[in-house]
PDB file of C-alpha atoms in Angstrom:
ATOM      1  CA  MET A 863      -9.800   0.493 -11.821  1.00 96.00           C
ATOM      2  CA  THR A 864     -12.516  -0.627  -9.320  1.00 97.00           C
ATOM      3  CA  LYS A 865     -13.052  -3.824  -7.415  1.00 96.00           C
ATOM      4  CA  ALA A 866     -15.371  -5.356  -9.767  1.00 97.00           C
ATOM      5  CA  GLU A 867     -12.599  -5.069 -12.139  1.00 97.00           C
ATOM      6  CA  ILE A 868     -10.360  -6.640 -10.350  1.00 97.00           C
ATOM      7  CA  ILE A 869     -12.736  -9.434  -9.233  1.00 97.00           C
ATOM      8  CA  ASP A 870     -13.530 -10.122 -13.370  1.00 96.00           C
ATOM      9  CA  CYS A 871      -9.991 -10.558 -13.654  1.00 95.00           C
ATOM     10  CA  VAL A 872      -9.267 -13.098 -11.674  1.00 97.00           C
ATOM     11  CA  TYR A 873     -12.938 -15.027 -12.881  1.00 97.00           C
ATOM     12  CA  GLU A 874     -10.796 -14.872 -16.231  1.00 96.00           C
ATOM     13  CA  LYS A 875      -7.403 -15.606 -15.666  1.00 95.00           C
ATOM     14  CA  VAL A 876      -7.533 -17.924 -12.685  1.00 95.00           C
ATOM     15  CA  GLY A 877     -10.337 -19.999 -13.725  1.00 89.00           C
ATOM     16  CA  GLY A 878     -12.540 -22.843 -12.190  1.00 94.00           C
ATOM     17  CA  PHE A 879     -14.620 -19.992  -9.799  1.00 96.00           C
ATOM     18  CA  SER A 880     -17.700 -18.540 -10.772  1.00 97.00           C
ATOM     19  CA  LYS A 881     -18.080 -15.153 -10.399  1.00 97.00           C
ATOM     20  CA  LYS A 882     -19.866 -14.997  -7.168  1.00 97.00           C
ATOM     21  CA  GLU A 883     -16.743 -17.400  -5.558  1.00 97.00           C
ATOM     22  CA  SER A 884     -14.352 -14.854  -7.185  1.00 97.00           C
ATOM     23  CA  ALA A 885     -16.279 -12.093  -5.575  1.00 97.00           C
ATOM     24  CA  GLU A 886     -15.687 -13.785  -2.395  1.00 97.00           C
ATOM     25  CA  VAL A 887     -11.766 -14.359  -2.699  1.00 97.00           C
ATOM     26  CA  VAL A 888     -11.181 -11.238  -3.744  1.00 98.00           C
ATOM     27  CA  GLU A 889     -12.676  -9.682  -0.779  1.00 97.00           C
ATOM     28  CA  ALA A 890     -11.095 -12.115   1.380  1.00 98.00           C
ATOM     29  CA  VAL A 891      -7.861 -10.291   0.395  1.00 98.00           C
ATOM     30  CA  PHE A 892      -8.974  -7.152   0.733  1.00 98.00           C
ATOM     31  CA  GLU A 893     -10.268  -8.048   4.089  1.00 97.00           C
ATOM     32  CA  THR A 894      -7.568  -9.992   5.479  1.00 97.00           C
ATOM     33  CA  MET A 895      -5.185  -7.429   4.939  1.00 98.00           C
ATOM     34  CA  LYS A 896      -7.890  -4.930   6.709  1.00 97.00           C
ATOM     35  CA  ASP A 897      -7.891  -7.364   9.912  1.00 96.00           C
ATOM     36  CA  VAL A 898      -3.969  -7.184   9.865  1.00 97.00           C
ATOM     37  CA  LEU A 899      -3.468  -3.641   9.312  1.00 96.00           C
ATOM     38  CA  ALA A 900      -6.508  -3.400  12.193  1.00 95.00           C
ATOM     39  CA  ARG A 901      -4.464  -4.908  14.609  1.00 94.00           C
ATOM     40  CA  GLY A 902      -1.793  -2.603  13.760  1.00 94.00           C
ATOM     41  CA  ASP A 903       0.529  -4.863  11.881  1.00 96.00           C
ATOM     42  CA  LYS A 904       1.780  -4.013   8.612  1.00 96.00           C
ATOM     43  CA  VAL A 905       1.525  -5.695   5.445  1.00 98.00           C
ATOM     44  CA  LYS A 906       4.321  -6.387   3.357  1.00 98.00           C
ATOM     45  CA  ILE A 907       3.646  -7.740  -0.577  1.00 98.00           C
ATOM     46  CA  SER A 908       6.654  -8.403  -2.586  1.00 96.00           C
ATOM     47  CA  GLY A 909       6.714  -6.714  -5.941  1.00 96.00           C
ATOM     48  CA  PHE A 910       4.111  -4.124  -4.690  1.00 98.00           C
ATOM     49  CA  GLY A 911       4.842  -2.400  -1.578  1.00 98.00           C
ATOM     50  CA  ASN A 912       4.067  -1.981   1.628  1.00 98.00           C
ATOM     51  CA  PHE A 913       1.337  -0.919   3.782  1.00 98.00           C
ATOM     52  CA  VAL A 914       2.756  -0.089   7.044  1.00 97.00           C
ATOM     53  CA  VAL A 915       0.567   1.633  10.202  1.00 96.00           C
ATOM     54  CA  ARG A 916       2.264   4.280  11.444  1.00 95.00           C
ATOM     55  CA  GLU A 917       1.895   5.880  15.285  1.00 92.00           C
ATOM     56  CA  LYS A 918       1.602   9.490  15.726  1.00 91.00           C
ATOM     57  CA  LYS A 919       2.468  11.458  18.475  1.00 93.00           C
ATOM     58  CA  GLU A 920       0.188  14.164  20.221  1.00 94.00           C
ATOM     59  CA  ARG A 921       1.700  17.817  18.881  1.00 94.00           C
ATOM     60  CA  ILE A 922      -0.153  20.985  18.653  1.00 94.00           C
ATOM     61  CA  GLY A 923      -1.479  22.049  15.628  1.00 93.00           C
ATOM     62  CA  ARG A 924      -2.950  25.544  14.855  1.00 93.00           C
ATOM     63  CA  ASN A 925      -5.999  27.171  13.215  1.00 92.00           C
ATOM     64  CA  PRO A 926      -4.666  28.091   9.958  1.00 92.00           C
ATOM     65  CA  GLN A 927      -7.525  31.256   9.926  1.00 93.00           C
ATOM     66  CA  THR A 928      -7.042  32.017  13.623  1.00 93.00           C
ATOM     67  CA  GLY A 929      -3.368  31.154  14.237  1.00 91.00           C
ATOM     68  CA  GLU A 930      -5.053  29.675  17.832  1.00 94.00           C
ATOM     69  CA  PRO A 931      -3.073  26.348  18.879  1.00 93.00           C
ATOM     70  CA  ILE A 932      -5.164  23.662  19.563  1.00 93.00           C
ATOM     71  CA  PRO A 933      -3.673  19.847  20.192  1.00 92.00           C
ATOM     72  CA  ILE A 934      -3.955  17.249  17.593  1.00 92.00           C
ATOM     73  CA  SER A 935      -4.530  13.958  19.412  1.00 91.00           C
ATOM     74  CA  ALA A 936      -2.588  10.662  18.997  1.00 92.00           C
ATOM     75  CA  ARG A 937      -3.411   8.801  16.015  1.00 92.00           C
ATOM     76  CA  ARG A 938      -2.114   5.511  13.687  1.00 94.00           C
ATOM     77  CA  VAL A 939      -2.484   6.280  10.133  1.00 95.00           C
ATOM     78  CA  LEU A 940      -1.534   4.030   7.329  1.00 96.00           C
ATOM     79  CA  THR A 941       0.775   4.859   5.020  1.00 97.00           C
ATOM     80  CA  PHE A 942       1.963   3.043   1.293  1.00 98.00           C
ATOM     81  CA  LYS A 943       5.361   2.627   0.535  1.00 97.00           C
ATOM     82  CA  PRO A 944       5.457   1.388  -2.739  1.00 98.00           C
ATOM     83  CA  SER A 945       8.127  -1.114  -3.727  1.00 97.00           C
ATOM     84  CA  GLN A 946      11.261  -0.746  -5.846  1.00 96.00           C
ATOM     85  CA  VAL A 947       9.609  -2.916  -8.311  1.00 96.00           C
ATOM     86  CA  LEU A 948       6.259  -1.265  -8.915  1.00 97.00           C
ATOM     87  CA  LYS A 949       8.154   2.060  -9.169  1.00 96.00           C
ATOM     88  CA  ASN A 950      10.494   0.370 -12.104  1.00 96.00           C
ATOM     89  CA  VAL A 951       7.291  -0.563 -13.484  1.00 96.00           C
ATOM     90  CA  LEU A 952       5.908   2.828 -13.674  1.00 96.00           C
ATOM     91  CA  ASN A 953       9.030   4.450 -14.528  1.00 95.00           C
ATOM     92  CA  PRO A 954      10.286   2.016 -17.439  1.00 89.00           C
ATOM     93  CA  ASP A 955      13.093   4.039 -19.443  1.00 80.00           C
ATOM     94  CA  LYS A 956      14.849   4.799 -16.039  1.00 72.00           C
ATOM     95  CA  ALA A 957      14.449   1.588 -14.394  1.00 63.00           C
ATOM     96  CA  ALA A 958      18.032   0.904 -14.849  1.00 61.00           C
ATOM     97  CA  VAL A 959      19.289   3.790 -13.926  1.00 57.00           C
ATOM     98  CA  ARG A 960      17.013   4.153 -10.762  1.00 50.00           C
ATOM     99  CA  THR A 961      17.685   0.733  -9.204  1.00 54.00           C
ATOM    100  CA  LYS A 962      21.323   1.645  -8.783  1.00 55.00           C
ATOM    101  CA  THR A 963      20.737   5.374  -7.816  1.00 53.00           C
ATOM    102  CA  ALA A 964      17.703   5.133  -5.153  1.00 50.00           C
ATOM    103  CA  GLU A 965      17.679   1.969  -3.214  1.00 50.00           C
ATOM    104  CA  SER A 966      18.416   4.073  -0.413  1.00 47.00           C
ATOM    105  CA  ALA A 967      15.459   5.887  -1.162  1.00 46.00           C
TER     106      ALA A 967
ATOM    107  CA  MET B 507       4.946  -8.414  13.589  1.00 82.00           C
ATOM    108  CA  ALA B 508       3.726  -8.023   9.999  1.00 93.00           C
ATOM    109  CA  MET B 509       2.189 -10.251   7.229  1.00 97.00           C
ATOM    110  CA  THR B 510       4.230 -10.921   3.707  1.00 98.00           C
ATOM    111  CA  LYS B 511       2.315 -12.278   0.631  1.00 98.00           C
ATOM    112  CA  SER B 512       2.605 -15.816   1.579  1.00 97.00           C
ATOM    113  CA  GLU B 513       1.198 -15.363   5.309  1.00 98.00           C
ATOM    114  CA  LEU B 514      -1.753 -13.606   3.215  1.00 98.00           C
ATOM    115  CA  ILE B 515      -2.070 -16.331   0.940  1.00 98.00           C
ATOM    116  CA  GLU B 516      -2.690 -18.653   3.567  1.00 98.00           C
ATOM    117  CA  ALA B 517      -4.797 -16.744   5.570  1.00 98.00           C
ATOM    118  CA  VAL B 518      -7.003 -16.433   2.568  1.00 98.00           C
ATOM    119  CA  ALA B 519      -6.234 -20.265   1.941  1.00 98.00           C
ATOM    120  CA  GLU B 520      -8.149 -20.573   5.443  1.00 97.00           C
ATOM    121  CA  ARG B 521     -10.999 -17.921   5.414  1.00 97.00           C
ATOM    122  CA  THR B 522     -12.092 -18.840   1.854  1.00 97.00           C
ATOM    123  CA  LYS B 523     -11.466 -22.831   2.329  1.00 97.00           C
ATOM    124  CA  ILE B 524      -9.476 -23.177  -1.194  1.00 97.00           C
ATOM    125  CA  THR B 525      -6.346 -24.865  -1.511  1.00 97.00           C
ATOM    126  CA  LYS B 526      -3.285 -22.825  -1.219  1.00 97.00           C
ATOM    127  CA  SER B 527      -2.058 -22.750  -4.453  1.00 97.00           C
ATOM    128  CA  ARG B 528      -5.549 -21.675  -5.766  1.00 97.00           C
ATOM    129  CA  ALA B 529      -5.121 -18.420  -3.013  1.00 97.00           C
ATOM    130  CA  GLU B 530      -1.709 -17.656  -4.527  1.00 97.00           C
ATOM    131  CA  LEU B 531      -2.803 -17.730  -8.252  1.00 97.00           C
ATOM    132  CA  VAL B 532      -5.480 -15.356  -7.058  1.00 98.00           C
ATOM    133  CA  VAL B 533      -3.578 -13.000  -4.619  1.00 98.00           C
ATOM    134  CA  ASN B 534      -0.984 -12.688  -7.343  1.00 97.00           C
ATOM    135  CA  CYS B 535      -3.916 -11.879  -9.760  1.00 97.00           C
ATOM    136  CA  VAL B 536      -5.089  -8.950  -7.860  1.00 98.00           C
ATOM    137  CA  PHE B 537      -1.571  -7.335  -7.543  1.00 98.00           C
ATOM    138  CA  ASP B 538      -0.952  -8.267 -11.250  1.00 97.00           C
ATOM    139  CA  ALA B 539      -4.330  -6.328 -12.026  1.00 97.00           C
ATOM    140  CA  MET B 540      -3.513  -3.624  -9.798  1.00 98.00           C
ATOM    141  CA  THR B 541       0.514  -3.267 -10.792  1.00 98.00           C
ATOM    142  CA  ALA B 542      -0.987  -3.197 -14.878  1.00 97.00           C
ATOM    143  CA  ALA B 543      -3.772  -0.448 -13.919  1.00 97.00           C
ATOM    144  CA  LEU B 544      -1.405   1.444 -12.356  1.00 97.00           C
ATOM    145  CA  GLU B 545       1.331   1.266 -15.404  1.00 96.00           C
ATOM    146  CA  ARG B 546      -1.189   2.576 -17.669  1.00 96.00           C
ATOM    147  CA  GLY B 547      -1.682   5.749 -15.277  1.00 95.00           C
ATOM    148  CA  GLU B 548      -5.342   4.305 -14.062  1.00 97.00           C
ATOM    149  CA  GLY B 549      -6.240   4.877 -10.662  1.00 97.00           C
ATOM    150  CA  ILE B 550      -7.770   2.134  -8.346  1.00 98.00           C
ATOM    151  CA  GLU B 551     -10.298   2.474  -6.427  1.00 97.00           C
ATOM    152  CA  ILE B 552     -10.994  -0.667  -3.598  1.00 97.00           C
ATOM    153  CA  ARG B 553     -14.013   0.928  -1.492  1.00 94.00           C
ATOM    154  CA  GLY B 554     -13.259   0.405   2.135  1.00 92.00           C
ATOM    155  CA  TYR B 555      -9.481  -0.072   1.697  1.00 97.00           C
ATOM    156  CA  GLY B 556      -8.718   3.099  -0.176  1.00 97.00           C
ATOM    157  CA  SER B 557      -7.412   4.107  -3.580  1.00 98.00           C
ATOM    158  CA  PHE B 558      -4.141   4.733  -5.895  1.00 98.00           C
ATOM    159  CA  THR B 559      -3.271   7.344  -8.041  1.00 98.00           C
ATOM    160  CA  VAL B 560      -0.137   8.023 -10.137  1.00 97.00           C
ATOM    161  CA  ARG B 561       1.454  11.062  -9.718  1.00 96.00           C
ATOM    162  CA  ASP B 562       3.466  12.771 -11.872  1.00 95.00           C
ATOM    163  CA  TYR B 563       6.519  14.540 -10.828  1.00 94.00           C
ATOM    164  CA  LYS B 564       8.399  16.943 -12.352  1.00 94.00           C
ATOM    165  CA  PRO B 565      12.555  16.852 -12.768  1.00 93.00           C
ATOM    166  CA  TYR B 566      14.213  18.935  -9.780  1.00 93.00           C
ATOM    167  CA  ASP B 567      17.802  19.393  -9.057  1.00 93.00           C
ATOM    168  CA  GLY B 568      18.746  17.844  -5.466  1.00 92.00           C
ATOM    169  CA  ARG B 569      21.571  17.359  -3.371  1.00 92.00           C
ATOM    170  CA  ASN B 570      22.824  13.974  -2.259  1.00 91.00           C
ATOM    171  CA  PRO B 571      22.422  14.771   1.949  1.00 91.00           C
ATOM    172  CA  ARG B 572      25.551  12.976   2.906  1.00 91.00           C
ATOM    173  CA  THR B 573      28.227  14.390   0.010  1.00 92.00           C
ATOM    174  CA  GLY B 574      25.975  18.047  -0.278  1.00 90.00           C
ATOM    175  CA  ASN B 575      26.857  17.116  -4.807  1.00 92.00           C
ATOM    176  CA  GLN B 576      24.349  18.353  -6.715  1.00 92.00           C
ATOM    177  CA  VAL B 577      22.496  15.552  -8.167  1.00 92.00           C
ATOM    178  CA  SER B 578      19.614  16.480 -10.998  1.00 91.00           C
ATOM    179  CA  VAL B 579      16.588  14.091 -10.617  1.00 90.00           C
ATOM    180  CA  PRO B 580      14.825  13.248 -13.609  1.00 91.00           C
ATOM    181  CA  SER B 581      11.139  13.359 -13.605  1.00 92.00           C
ATOM    182  CA  LYS B 582       9.245  10.269 -11.856  1.00 94.00           C
ATOM    183  CA  ARG B 583       5.919   8.571 -11.746  1.00 95.00           C
ATOM    184  CA  LEU B 584       5.161   7.765  -8.498  1.00 96.00           C
ATOM    185  CA  PRO B 585       1.903   5.795  -7.085  1.00 97.00           C
ATOM    186  CA  PHE B 586      -0.175   7.289  -4.220  1.00 97.00           C
ATOM    187  CA  PHE B 587      -1.951   5.788  -1.917  1.00 98.00           C
ATOM    188  CA  LYS B 588      -5.304   7.198   0.060  1.00 98.00           C
ATOM    189  CA  VAL B 589      -6.653   5.288   2.590  1.00 97.00           C
ATOM    190  CA  GLY B 590     -10.353   4.971   2.651  1.00 96.00           C
ATOM    191  CA  LYS B 591     -12.536   5.744   5.383  1.00 95.00           C
ATOM    192  CA  GLU B 592     -13.505   2.881   6.740  1.00 95.00           C
ATOM    193  CA  LEU B 593      -9.775   1.335   6.747  1.00 96.00           C
ATOM    194  CA  LYS B 594      -8.438   5.044   8.226  1.00 95.00           C
ATOM    195  CA  THR B 595     -11.185   4.370  11.109  1.00 95.00           C
ATOM    196  CA  LEU B 596     -10.234   0.593  11.718  1.00 94.00           C
ATOM    197  CA  VAL B 597      -6.557   1.703  12.065  1.00 95.00           C
ATOM    198  CA  ASN B 598      -7.195   4.611  14.368  1.00 92.00           C
ATOM    199  CA  GLN B 599      -9.563   2.842  16.663  1.00 87.00           C
ATOM    200  CA  GLY B 600      -6.416   0.116  17.296  1.00 69.00           C
ATOM    201  CA  LEU B 601      -5.554   3.080  19.437  1.00 64.00           C
ATOM    202  CA  ALA B 602      -8.023   2.329  22.259  1.00 52.00           C
ATOM    203  CA  GLY B 603      -8.024  -1.380  21.463  1.00 48.00           C
ATOM    204  CA  GLY B 604      -4.167  -1.624  22.679  1.00 47.00           C
ATOM    205  CA  GLY B 605      -3.033  -3.376  19.866  1.00 48.00           C
ATOM    206  CA  SER B 606       0.714  -4.756  19.111  1.00 52.00           C
ATOM    207  CA  VAL B 607       2.056  -1.386  17.826  1.00 55.00           C
ATOM    208  CA  GLU B 608       4.821   0.308  20.108  1.00 45.00           C
ATOM    209  CA  ALA B 609       6.075   4.172  18.963  1.00 49.00           C
ATOM    210  CA  ASP B 610       8.770   3.353  16.900  1.00 42.00           C
ATOM    211  CA  HIS B 611       7.824  -0.101  15.676  1.00 40.00           C
ATOM    212  CA  ASP B 612       7.812   0.934  12.088  1.00 40.00           C
ATOM    213  CA  ASP B 613      11.178   2.872  11.718  1.00 41.00           C
ATOM    214  CA  ASP B 614      13.170  -0.120  12.556  1.00 38.00           C
ATOM    215  CA  ASP B 615      12.996  -2.746   9.558  1.00 41.00           C
ATOM    216  CA  ASP B 616      11.360  -0.685   6.901  1.00 42.00           C
ATOM    217  CA  ASP B 617      13.408  -3.271   4.789  1.00 42.00           C
ATOM    218  CA  ASP B 618      11.717  -3.477   1.127  1.00 42.00           C
ATOM    219  CA  GLU B 619      12.526  -5.918  -1.542  1.00 39.00           C
TER     220      GLU B 619
END
């Protein structure tokens, strides 16, 4: 699935938007999330998951070929934590059990 | 600071000059479409943002770390997100810009629904 298909989906299901407007609103959804994440804030989409910016400290890595230590600078990375709802959708037959046992995951 | 889905809806409404209820339909439609694609096992590619794939995990015997009891973990499918180049750079540039993130900012409130 690409952004184009998401735009088509909005065009067909929401209704009242031209193709161009559908593209603009879908674009706005992702651009808004990008702005928030770029600030270092997280985006929480209930039922889907959380996009979380994590702060990584500087650490010493190694060149795997030579074994030579090289510093890996401090950085920010983005991770996605899927919601339990989404995990259940992907595992329908186990959903009932999983909700009980994986709450702490 | 975090943005929730309802705040995202408000921001999209302002940004595109549509009503909140229209923006709500759009945002829900976007994530419903993405969820449906993942449910089908289909990957999603959003240029400039990132891509999602569904990964299959084999069953394995694990242990409850608290009790040490052996538990069998069944096979499962999980969504996997890979951040896109543009967003990766944007997020990392935030470092220099002195954004609002602190070192352990994320670990205290990772509550999920």
